Coordinates of C-alpha atoms and ligand atoms in Angstrom, one line a residue:
M24 CA 0.0 0.0 0.0
D25 CA 2.9 2.3 0.7
G26 CA 3.9 1.8 -2.9
V27 CA 0.4 2.8 -4.1
W28 CA 0.1 5.8 -1.8
N29 CA 3.5 7.1 -3.0
E30 CA 2.2 7.2 -6.6
N31 CA 0.0 10.1 -5.5
V32 CA -3.0 8.9 -7.5
P33 CA -6.4 9.0 -5.9
V34 CA -7.0 5.7 -4.2
L35 CA -10.3 4.0 -3.2
M36 CA -9.7 1.1 -0.8
V37 CA -12.4 -1.5 -0.4
D38 CA -13.0 -5.0 1.0
A39 CA -16.0 -7.2 0.2
G40 CA -16.4 -8.8 3.7
D41 CA -15.5 -11.8 5.8
L42 CA -12.8 -10.0 7.6
F43 CA -13.5 -11.7 10.9
G44 CA -12.2 -15.1 12.0
R45 CA -14.0 -18.3 12.8
R46 CA -16.2 -18.8 15.8
S47 CA -13.8 -19.4 18.6
K48 CA -12.5 -17.3 21.4
D49 CA -8.9 -17.5 20.1
E50 CA -9.9 -16.3 16.7
K51 CA -12.0 -13.5 18.3
H52 CA -8.9 -12.4 20.0
Q53 CA -7.0 -12.4 16.7
T54 CA -9.9 -10.6 15.0
E55 CA -9.4 -7.7 17.5
F56 CA -5.8 -7.3 16.3
L57 CA -6.8 -7.7 12.7
C58 CA -9.4 -4.9 13.1
Q59 CA -6.8 -2.6 14.6
M60 CA -4.5 -3.2 11.7
T61 CA -7.3 -2.8 9.1
G62 CA -8.2 0.4 10.8
D63 CA -4.6 1.6 10.4
L64 CA -4.7 1.0 6.7
G65 CA -7.7 3.3 6.3
Y66 CA -10.3 1.6 4.1
D67 CA -13.0 3.5 2.4
G68 CA -15.6 0.8 2.5
I69 CA -16.0 -2.7 3.8
G70 CA -19.0 -4.9 2.8
L71 CA -20.5 -7.1 5.4
G72 CA -19.8 -10.9 5.3
E73 CA -21.7 -13.4 7.4
R74 CA -18.5 -14.1 9.3
D75 CA -18.3 -10.5 10.4
L76 CA -21.2 -11.3 12.7
N77 CA -19.6 -14.4 14.2
Y78 CA -19.0 -12.7 17.5
G79 CA -22.3 -10.9 17.6
L80 CA -23.5 -7.4 16.6
P81 CA -22.2 -5.7 19.8
F82 CA -18.7 -6.9 19.0
L83 CA -18.9 -5.8 15.4
R84 CA -20.1 -2.3 16.5
E85 CA -17.3 -2.2 19.1
M86 CA -14.7 -2.9 16.4
I87 CA -16.3 -0.3 14.0
E88 CA -16.1 2.3 16.7
Q89 CA -12.7 1.6 18.1
N90 CA -11.0 1.3 14.7
G91 CA -13.1 3.5 12.5
L92 CA -14.0 0.6 10.2
P93 CA -16.4 1.7 7.4
F94 CA -18.7 -1.3 7.2
T95 CA -21.8 -1.0 5.1
N96 CA -24.7 -3.3 4.2
A97 CA -28.1 -2.7 2.6
N98 CA -30.0 -6.0 3.3
V99 CA -29.2 -7.3 6.8
R100 CA -31.7 -6.2 9.5
D101 CA -32.1 -6.6 13.2
A102 CA -34.9 -9.2 13.5
K103 CA -36.5 -7.4 16.4
T104 CA -36.6 -3.8 15.2
G105 CA -36.5 -4.4 11.4
E106 CA -33.8 -1.8 11.1
L107 CA -30.7 -2.2 9.0
I108 CA -27.8 -2.9 11.2
L109 CA -25.2 -0.9 9.3
P110 CA -25.2 2.3 7.1
E111 CA -27.2 1.5 3.9
Y112 CA -24.4 2.9 1.6
L113 CA -21.4 5.1 1.8
I114 CA -20.5 8.1 -0.4
V115 CA -16.8 8.7 -0.9
E116 CA -15.4 11.5 -3.0
R117 CA -12.1 11.3 -4.9
N118 CA -10.9 13.8 -7.4
G119 CA -14.4 15.3 -7.8
I120 CA -16.0 12.0 -8.5
K121 CA -18.5 10.7 -6.0
Y122 CA -18.4 6.9 -5.4
G123 CA -21.4 5.2 -3.9
L124 CA -20.3 2.1 -2.0
V125 CA -23.0 -0.5 -1.4
S126 CA -23.0 -4.1 -0.2
V127 CA -25.5 -6.9 0.0
L128 CA -25.2 -10.3 1.6
D129 CA -26.4 -13.6 0.1
P130 CA -29.3 -14.8 2.3
A131 CA -28.2 -18.4 1.8
L132 CA -25.0 -17.7 3.9
K133 CA -26.0 -18.5 7.4
I134 CA -25.2 -16.0 10.1
I135 CA -24.4 -17.9 13.2
T136 CA -23.2 -15.9 16.2
M137 CA -21.4 -17.4 19.1
T138 CA -23.6 -15.6 21.5
A139 CA -27.1 -16.0 20.1
T140 CA -29.8 -18.4 21.2
E141 CA -32.3 -17.4 18.6
A142 CA -32.3 -15.8 15.2
E143 CA -31.2 -12.2 15.5
F144 CA -31.1 -11.1 11.8
T145 CA -33.2 -11.1 8.7
V146 CA -31.6 -10.9 5.3
D147 CA -33.6 -9.3 2.4
D148 CA -33.4 -10.4 -1.2
P149 CA -30.3 -8.8 -2.7
V150 CA -31.8 -8.3 -6.2
A151 CA -35.0 -6.5 -4.8
V152 CA -32.9 -4.4 -2.5
M153 CA -30.5 -3.3 -5.2
R154 CA -33.2 -2.6 -7.7
E155 CA -34.8 -0.2 -5.4
L156 CA -31.5 1.3 -4.0
V157 CA -29.4 1.8 -7.2
P158 CA -31.6 4.5 -8.8
R159 CA -31.7 6.3 -5.4
L160 CA -28.0 6.1 -5.0
R161 CA -27.5 7.3 -8.6
E162 CA -28.9 10.7 -7.6
K163 CA -26.0 11.1 -5.0
A164 CA -23.1 9.3 -6.7
D165 CA -21.4 9.3 -10.1
C166 CA -20.0 5.8 -9.9
I167 CA -21.6 2.8 -8.1
V168 CA -19.4 0.2 -6.5
L169 CA -21.0 -3.0 -5.3
L170 CA -19.1 -4.9 -2.6
G171 CA -21.3 -7.9 -3.0
H172 CA -20.9 -10.6 -0.5
L173 CA -22.6 -13.1 -2.8
G174 CA -19.9 -15.4 -4.1
E175 CA -19.3 -15.7 -7.8
N176 CA -22.4 -17.7 -8.5
N177 CA -24.8 -15.1 -7.2
T178 CA -23.0 -11.9 -8.3
E179 CA -23.5 -12.4 -12.0
P180 CA -27.2 -12.9 -11.9
L181 CA -27.6 -9.8 -9.7
I182 CA -25.6 -7.8 -12.2
R183 CA -27.7 -9.0 -15.1
E184 CA -30.9 -8.1 -13.2
V185 CA -29.9 -4.7 -11.8
K186 CA -28.7 -2.0 -14.2
G187 CA -26.4 0.8 -13.2
I188 CA -23.7 -0.9 -11.2
D189 CA -20.3 0.4 -12.5
I190 CA -17.9 -1.8 -10.5
S191 CA -18.5 -5.0 -8.7
V192 CA -16.0 -6.4 -6.2
T193 CA -17.0 -10.0 -5.5
G194 CA -16.8 -11.2 -1.9
H195 CA -17.0 -14.7 -0.5
T196 CA -15.1 -16.3 -3.3
F197 CA -12.2 -18.6 -3.1
R198 CA -11.0 -18.6 -6.6
N199 CA -8.3 -16.4 -7.8
L200 CA -9.6 -14.7 -10.9
Q201 CA -6.5 -13.0 -12.3
T202 CA -8.3 -10.4 -14.3
E203 CA -11.5 -8.4 -14.5
R204 CA -14.6 -9.4 -16.5
V205 CA -17.0 -7.0 -18.0
L206 CA -20.6 -8.0 -17.9
D207 CA -23.1 -5.7 -19.5
D208 CA -21.8 -2.3 -18.3
T209 CA -20.3 -3.6 -15.1
A210 CA -16.6 -4.3 -14.4
M211 CA -16.3 -7.3 -12.1
F212 CA -13.3 -8.5 -10.1
T213 CA -12.2 -10.1 -6.9
A214 CA -9.3 -10.2 -4.6
T215 CA -9.9 -13.8 -3.3
H216 CA -9.7 -14.8 0.3
E217 CA -7.9 -14.7 3.6
G218 CA -5.9 -11.5 2.8
R219 CA -3.4 -13.6 0.9
Y220 CA -3.8 -11.5 -2.1
I221 CA -4.4 -7.9 -2.8
G222 CA -6.2 -6.8 -5.9
R223 CA -5.6 -3.6 -7.7
A224 CA -7.8 -2.1 -10.3
N225 CA -6.6 0.9 -12.3
L226 CA -9.7 2.7 -13.3
F227 CA -9.9 5.3 -16.1
I228 CA -12.9 7.4 -15.2
E229 CA -14.5 10.0 -17.3
E230 CA -14.3 13.4 -15.6
G231 CA -17.6 14.9 -14.8
T232 CA -19.7 11.8 -15.4
G233 CA -17.9 9.2 -13.3
R234 CA -18.2 6.7 -16.1
V235 CA -15.7 3.9 -16.0
M236 CA -14.0 4.1 -19.4
A237 CA -11.4 1.4 -18.9
I238 CA -10.2 -0.9 -16.2
D239 CA -7.1 -2.9 -15.7
V240 CA -6.9 -5.4 -12.9
G241 CA -4.0 -7.2 -11.3
I242 CA -3.8 -9.5 -8.3
T243 CA -0.7 -9.6 -6.2
S244 CA 0.0 -12.6 -4.0
L245 CA 1.2 -11.4 -0.6
D246 CA 3.9 -14.1 -0.4
D247 CA 7.5 -14.0 0.6
K248 CA 8.4 -12.0 -2.5
V249 CA 6.5 -9.0 -1.0
S250 CA 8.8 -7.7 1.7
S251 CA 7.3 -7.0 5.1
D252 CA 6.8 -3.5 6.4
A253 CA 9.1 -3.2 9.4
E254 CA 6.6 -1.4 11.6
M255 CA 3.7 -3.8 10.8
Q256 CA 6.0 -6.8 11.3
A257 CA 6.9 -5.6 14.7
K258 CA 3.3 -5.3 15.6
V259 CA 2.5 -8.8 14.3
D260 CA 5.5 -10.2 16.3
Q261 CA 4.4 -8.5 19.4
Y262 CA 0.8 -9.7 18.9
K263 CA 1.9 -13.3 18.4
K264 CA 3.8 -13.2 21.7
E265 CA 0.7 -11.9 23.4
L266 CA -1.4 -14.6 21.8
V267 CA 0.8 -17.4 23.2
E268 CA 0.5 -15.9 26.7
Y269 CA -3.2 -15.6 26.4
K270 CA -3.6 -19.2 25.4
E271 CA -1.2 -20.4 28.1
A272 CA -3.1 -18.4 30.8
K273 CA -6.3 -20.0 29.7
R274 CA -4.8 -23.5 29.8
A275 CA -3.2 -22.8 33.2
A276 CA -6.6 -22.4 34.7
Y277 CA -7.2 -26.1 33.9
P278 CA -4.0 -27.8 34.8
R279 CA -3.4 -31.4 33.7
N280 CA -2.2 -32.7 37.1
L281 CA -4.6 -35.4 38.1
G282 CA -3.9 -39.1 37.8
S283 CA -0.6 -40.7 36.9
D284 CA 1.9 -40.6 34.0
K285 CA 2.0 -44.3 34.1
E286 CA -1.6 -44.9 33.3
Q287 CA -3.3 -44.5 29.9
F288 CA -6.7 -43.8 28.6
L289 CA -7.3 -46.6 26.0
S290 CA -10.4 -45.0 24.4
E291 CA -13.9 -46.3 23.9
R292 CA -12.9 -48.9 21.2
A293 CA -10.8 -50.8 23.7
C294 CA -13.9 -51.6 25.9
M295 CA -16.3 -52.4 23.1
S296 CA -15.3 -56.0 22.6
C297 CA -15.8 -57.2 26.1
H298 CA -18.7 -55.0 27.3
E299 CA -21.3 -55.2 24.6
D300 CA -24.2 -54.1 26.7
A301 CA -22.5 -51.1 28.1
W302 CA -21.3 -50.2 24.6
K303 CA -24.8 -50.3 23.2
S304 CA -26.2 -48.0 25.9
Y305 CA -23.2 -45.6 25.5
V306 CA -23.3 -45.2 21.7
G307 CA -26.9 -44.0 21.9
S308 CA -26.2 -41.5 24.7
P309 CA -25.5 -37.8 24.5
H310 CA -22.1 -38.4 26.1
R311 CA -21.0 -39.9 22.7
T312 CA -21.8 -36.5 21.0
A313 CA -20.6 -34.1 23.7
F314 CA -17.7 -32.9 21.6
A315 CA -20.0 -31.9 18.7
A316 CA -22.0 -29.8 21.2
I317 CA -19.0 -27.6 21.9
R318 CA -17.8 -27.7 18.3
N319 CA -21.1 -26.4 17.1
K320 CA -20.6 -23.5 19.4
G321 CA -17.1 -22.9 18.0
Q322 CA -15.6 -23.7 21.3
S323 CA -13.8 -27.0 20.7
S324 CA -10.4 -25.6 21.8
E325 CA -11.6 -23.8 24.9
P326 CA -10.3 -25.3 28.1
E327 CA -13.4 -24.1 29.9
C328 CA -15.5 -26.4 27.7
L329 CA -13.1 -29.3 27.1
S330 CA -12.9 -30.1 30.8
C331 CA -16.4 -31.6 30.7
H332 CA -16.9 -32.4 27.0
T333 CA -13.9 -34.7 26.5
T334 CA -12.2 -37.6 28.4
G335 CA -9.6 -36.9 31.0
Y336 CA -8.8 -33.3 30.0
M337 CA -7.4 -32.5 33.5
Y338 CA -5.7 -35.9 33.8
K339 CA -2.2 -36.9 32.7
N340 CA -2.3 -38.5 29.3
G341 CA -5.9 -37.3 28.8
Y342 CA -7.5 -35.4 25.9
S343 CA -5.2 -32.7 24.6
T344 CA -5.8 -30.0 22.0
E345 CA -2.1 -30.4 21.0
A346 CA -3.1 -33.8 19.6
P347 CA -5.8 -33.0 17.1
G348 CA -8.2 -35.8 16.1
S349 CA -7.7 -37.2 19.5
K350 CA -9.4 -40.5 20.2
L351 CA -10.4 -39.0 23.5
I352 CA -13.1 -36.6 22.4
N353 CA -16.6 -36.9 24.0
V354 CA -17.5 -38.3 27.5
Q355 CA -16.3 -41.8 27.0
C356 CA -16.3 -44.9 29.3
E357 CA -13.1 -43.8 30.9
A358 CA -14.4 -40.3 31.7
C359 CA -16.6 -42.0 34.4
H360 CA -14.6 -45.2 35.0
G361 CA -11.0 -43.9 35.0
Y362 CA -7.9 -45.0 33.2
G363 CA -8.5 -48.2 31.2
S364 CA -4.9 -49.4 31.8
E365 CA -5.9 -49.7 35.5
H366 CA -8.9 -51.9 34.8
A367 CA -10.2 -52.6 38.3
R368 CA -12.5 -55.6 38.8
D369 CA -13.2 -55.3 42.5
G370 CA -16.2 -52.9 42.4
K371 CA -13.9 -49.9 42.8
W372 CA -14.6 -48.7 39.3
V373 CA -18.3 -48.9 39.8
A374 CA -18.2 -46.8 42.9
Q375 CA -15.9 -44.3 41.2
A376 CA -18.2 -43.9 38.3
K377 CA -21.1 -43.1 40.5
D378 CA -19.2 -40.3 42.1
S379 CA -18.0 -38.9 38.7
C380 CA -21.3 -37.5 37.5
V381 CA -21.4 -34.3 39.7
V382 CA -17.8 -33.3 38.6
C383 CA -19.5 -32.4 35.3
H384 CA -23.1 -32.2 36.1
D385 CA -22.7 -29.3 38.4
Q386 CA -25.1 -26.6 39.4
K387 CA -24.2 -24.3 36.5
N388 CA -24.2 -26.8 33.7
S389 CA -26.8 -29.3 34.8
P390 CA -29.1 -27.6 37.3
E391 CA -31.7 -30.4 37.1
F392 CA -29.2 -33.2 37.7
D393 CA -30.6 -36.0 39.8
Y394 CA -28.6 -39.3 39.9
A395 CA -31.5 -41.7 39.8
T396 CA -33.4 -40.1 36.9
Y397 CA -30.2 -39.3 34.9
W398 CA -28.7 -42.8 35.4
E399 CA -32.0 -44.3 34.2
K400 CA -31.3 -42.6 30.8
I401 CA -27.8 -44.0 30.4
K402 CA -27.9 -47.2 32.4
H403 CA -25.9 -50.2 31.5
Ligands
HEC10 C1 -18.5 -28.4 34.6 C2 -18.8 -29.2 33.3 C3 -19.1 -28.5 32.1 C4 -18.5 -27.4 31.5 C5 -17.2 -26.7 32.0 C6 -19.2 -27.2 30.3 N1 -20.2 -28.0 30.1 FE1 -21.5 -28.0 28.6 N2 -22.6 -29.4 29.5 C7 -22.3 -30.1 30.7 C8 -23.3 -31.0 31.1 C9 -23.3 -31.9 32.3 C10 -24.3 -30.9 30.1 C11 -25.7 -31.7 30.1 C12 -26.6 -30.9 31.0 C13 -27.9 -31.6 31.2 O1 -28.6 -32.0 30.2 O2 -28.3 -31.7 32.3 C14 -23.9 -29.9 29.2 C15 -24.6 -29.5 28.0 C16 -24.1 -28.6 27.1 C17 -24.8 -28.3 25.9 C18 -26.1 -28.8 25.4 C19 -25.9 -30.0 24.6 C20 -27.0 -30.3 23.6 O3 -26.8 -31.2 22.8 O4 -28.0 -29.6 23.6 C21 -24.0 -27.5 25.2 C22 -24.3 -26.8 23.8 C23 -22.8 -27.2 26.0 N3 -22.9 -28.0 27.1 C24 -21.8 -26.4 25.6 C25 -20.8 -26.0 26.4 C26 -19.8 -25.0 26.1 C27 -19.7 -24.2 24.8 C28 -19.0 -24.9 27.2 C29 -17.8 -24.0 27.4 C30 -18.1 -22.6 27.3 C31 -19.4 -25.9 28.2 N4 -20.5 -26.6 27.7 C32 -18.8 -26.1 29.4 C33 -21.1 -29.9 31.4 C34 -20.2 -28.8 31.2
HEC11 C1 -21.5 -41.3 32.3 C2 -20.7 -42.2 33.0 C3 -20.4 -43.5 32.4 C4 -20.0 -43.8 31.2 C5 -19.7 -42.9 30.0 C6 -19.9 -45.3 31.1 N1 -20.2 -45.8 32.3 FE1 -20.1 -47.7 32.8 N2 -21.0 -47.3 34.6 C7 -21.2 -46.1 35.1 C8 -21.8 -46.2 36.4 C9 -22.3 -45.1 37.3 C10 -21.9 -47.6 36.7 C11 -22.4 -48.3 37.9 C12 -23.9 -48.4 37.9 C13 -24.4 -49.0 39.1 O1 -24.1 -50.2 39.4 O2 -25.2 -48.4 39.8 C14 -21.3 -48.3 35.5 C15 -21.2 -49.6 35.4 C16 -20.5 -50.3 34.5 C17 -20.2 -51.7 34.4 C18 -20.5 -52.6 35.5 C19 -21.8 -53.2 35.2 C20 -22.2 -54.3 36.2 O3 -23.4 -54.2 36.4 O4 -21.3 -55.0 36.6 C21 -19.4 -51.9 33.3 C22 -18.8 -53.2 32.9 C23 -19.3 -50.6 32.6 N3 -20.0 -49.7 33.3 C24 -18.7 -50.5 31.4 C25 -18.7 -49.3 30.7 C26 -18.2 -49.2 29.3 C27 -17.5 -50.3 28.6 C28 -18.5 -48.0 28.9 C29 -18.2 -47.4 27.6 C30 -18.7 -48.1 26.4 C31 -19.1 -47.3 30.0 N4 -19.3 -48.1 31.0 C32 -19.5 -45.9 30.0 C33 -21.0 -44.9 34.5 C34 -20.6 -44.8 33.2
HEC12 C1 -10.5 -58.3 27.6 C2 -11.9 -58.0 28.0 C3 -12.1 -56.6 28.7 C4 -11.8 -55.4 28.2 C5 -11.1 -55.0 26.9 C6 -12.4 -54.5 29.2 N1 -13.0 -55.1 30.2 FE1 -14.0 -54.3 31.7 N2 -14.2 -56.1 32.6 C7 -13.9 -57.3 32.0 C8 -14.3 -58.4 32.8 C9 -14.1 -59.9 32.5 C10 -14.8 -57.8 34.0 C11 -15.3 -58.5 35.3 C12 -16.6 -59.2 35.0 C13 -17.7 -58.2 34.8 O1 -18.0 -57.5 35.8 O2 -18.2 -58.2 33.7 C14 -14.8 -56.4 33.8 C15 -15.3 -55.5 34.7 C16 -15.4 -54.1 34.4 C17 -16.1 -53.2 35.2 C18 -16.7 -53.4 36.6 C19 -15.5 -53.2 37.4 C20 -15.6 -53.3 38.9 O3 -14.9 -52.5 39.5 O4 -16.5 -54.0 39.3 C21 -16.1 -52.0 34.6 C22 -16.6 -50.7 35.1 C23 -15.3 -52.2 33.3 N3 -15.0 -53.5 33.2 C24 -15.1 -51.2 32.4 C25 -14.3 -51.4 31.3 C26 -13.8 -50.3 30.5 C27 -14.2 -48.8 30.7 C28 -13.0 -50.8 29.6 C29 -12.3 -50.1 28.4 C30 -11.3 -49.1 28.9 C31 -13.0 -52.2 29.8 N4 -13.7 -52.5 30.9 C32 -12.3 -53.1 29.0 C33 -13.3 -57.4 30.7 C34 -12.8 -56.5 29.9
HEC13 C1 -16.7 -35.7 31.9 C2 -18.0 -35.0 32.2 C3 -19.2 -35.9 32.5 C4 -19.4 -36.9 33.4 C5 -18.4 -37.5 34.3 C6 -20.8 -37.2 33.3 N1 -21.4 -36.5 32.3 FE1 -23.3 -36.7 31.7 N2 -23.1 -35.3 30.4 C7 -21.9 -34.6 30.1 C8 -22.1 -33.7 29.1 C9 -21.1 -32.7 28.5 C10 -23.4 -33.9 28.6 C11 -24.1 -33.2 27.4 C12 -23.8 -33.9 26.2 C13 -24.5 -33.4 25.0 O1 -25.8 -33.3 25.1 O2 -23.9 -33.1 24.0 C14 -24.0 -34.9 29.5 C15 -25.3 -35.4 29.3 C16 -25.9 -36.3 30.1 C17 -27.2 -36.8 30.0 C18 -28.2 -36.4 29.0 C19 -29.0 -35.3 29.6 C20 -30.3 -34.9 28.8 O3 -30.8 -33.9 29.1 O4 -30.7 -35.7 28.0 C21 -27.4 -37.8 31.0 C22 -28.7 -38.5 31.2 C23 -26.2 -37.8 31.7 N3 -25.3 -37.0 31.2 C24 -26.0 -38.7 32.8 C25 -24.8 -38.8 33.5 C26 -24.6 -39.6 34.7 C27 -25.7 -40.4 35.3 C28 -23.3 -39.5 35.0 C29 -22.6 -40.2 36.1 C30 -22.7 -41.6 36.1 C31 -22.7 -38.6 34.1 N4 -23.6 -38.1 33.2 C32 -21.3 -38.2 34.1 C33 -20.8 -34.7 30.9 C34 -20.5 -35.6 31.8

């Protein structure tokens, strides 16, 4: 960007959405840093992607306010109030030309926030919204730029249906289209995903009318050939250090110090062959899907959830996030019965299992827990 700014040409900097990370607390932490850095770069407009709501609307608003991020969207509404959640469009003036920046989200892209228990948003039909909005925007802007978060497949039909869009930057696309395409009167291009590329479009705009006369697009891969900016690199290094500390502090709250180094969890498969009845009852129980419950909430690497939704998280040789694809996901036999390598046959294991329930079924997570009624549901 320094290179571009040094050319002293008017620059319009836009993004077509999905700036935010996946639904996990670690990525939320990273997203805060990413938003600061994005704010530093000084974008003119950012279209809303469904991922940008991963951590809820209050978090998005906080990021917008703290970092001056110019998010815009014309078809996502608060389900309760019916109001648009972001400015409907943005007008940015460069060299006497007024650019109208507008963004719509594909309703098929599910918005799932980490915080919500019910649907919070409604998404209007992009074509209908744009049909109504473009003529209105034309009165205020010379050149209309769509930051469509629609993927490739839905961008083209919209452009065919709605006349008057000058430039379309396609969001939610994973293909690297090296050049622009011109469809009817609209120049379309994309900068692909994950900030791994930066797209540059040189626009030749007719003075006075704002009409795009010619366009020339290039995509640069931000690989090792592009040297790092020293100031940015220092910030990234500093952040990476903080991130390690942050993760370590979280893990430290759930130390792996119970049990013994000498014992092993053998995993559920090891018990199946000899205990068929117990196996049958277990496979149908919610304990067998406990990991999916936290994964669905985007929290499958959070110590505060893993302690109860996996096997032996706080035990030596127990479930570990450092060993992905661990055999010890879910609340397996050994979560209640203890290390399989110990295999007791003196009634000790039965007693221990009875006491195990309330470690996880505590007041906060299982307020209705009652041994007799709960055991009835998983008995074996
Ligand atoms: C102290 C143990 C414990 C911790 C910690 C814990 N859970 Fe749970 N969780 C449970 C128990 C026990 C149940 C079953 C409650 C019941 O039905 O009585 C449960 C149920 C759930 C369910 C409902 C399952 C379903 O299929 O509907 C979800 C979702 C869930 N937990 C997510 C989480 C997340 C996310 C975290 C971390 C933020 C977490 N839990 C932390 C013990 C725990
Ligand atoms: C949620 C905790 C829990 C899980 C998971 C669990 N068990 Fe148990 N299991 C118990 C409890 C509690 C008892 C004792 C019940 C009683 O006698 O009141 C028990 C009893 C048993 C017994 C003794 C039965 C008898 O009557 O002698 C065997 C064998 C057994 N479990 C094997 C398994 C196997 C194998 C698995 C996994 C496929 C498994 N259990 C999963 C809690 C659990
Ligand atoms: C090679 C066969 C075999 C395997 C594998 C095996 N068990 Fe057992 N288990 C037995 C036998 C035999 C007994 C004693 C007779 C009985 O109670 O069924 C027993 C007893 C038990 C009991 C009752 C113990 C007590 O203290 O009274 C539990 C609980 C149990 N097994 C759990 C497991 C779990 C959990 C696993 C997997 C980690 C497992 N077993 C693997 C054969 C096996
Ligand atoms: C290691 C933690 C852990 C232990 C120990 C544990 N549970 Fe659970 N239990 C869970 C979690 C987590 C869930 C929720 C799983 C889900 O729905 O995804 C759950 C769910 C259940 C459910 C289903 C609840 C429902 O609303 O349908 C029953 C029943 C249950 N447990 C009984 C028991 C009993 C009885 C014991 C003791 C013998 C026990 N559990 C021990 C973690 C545990």
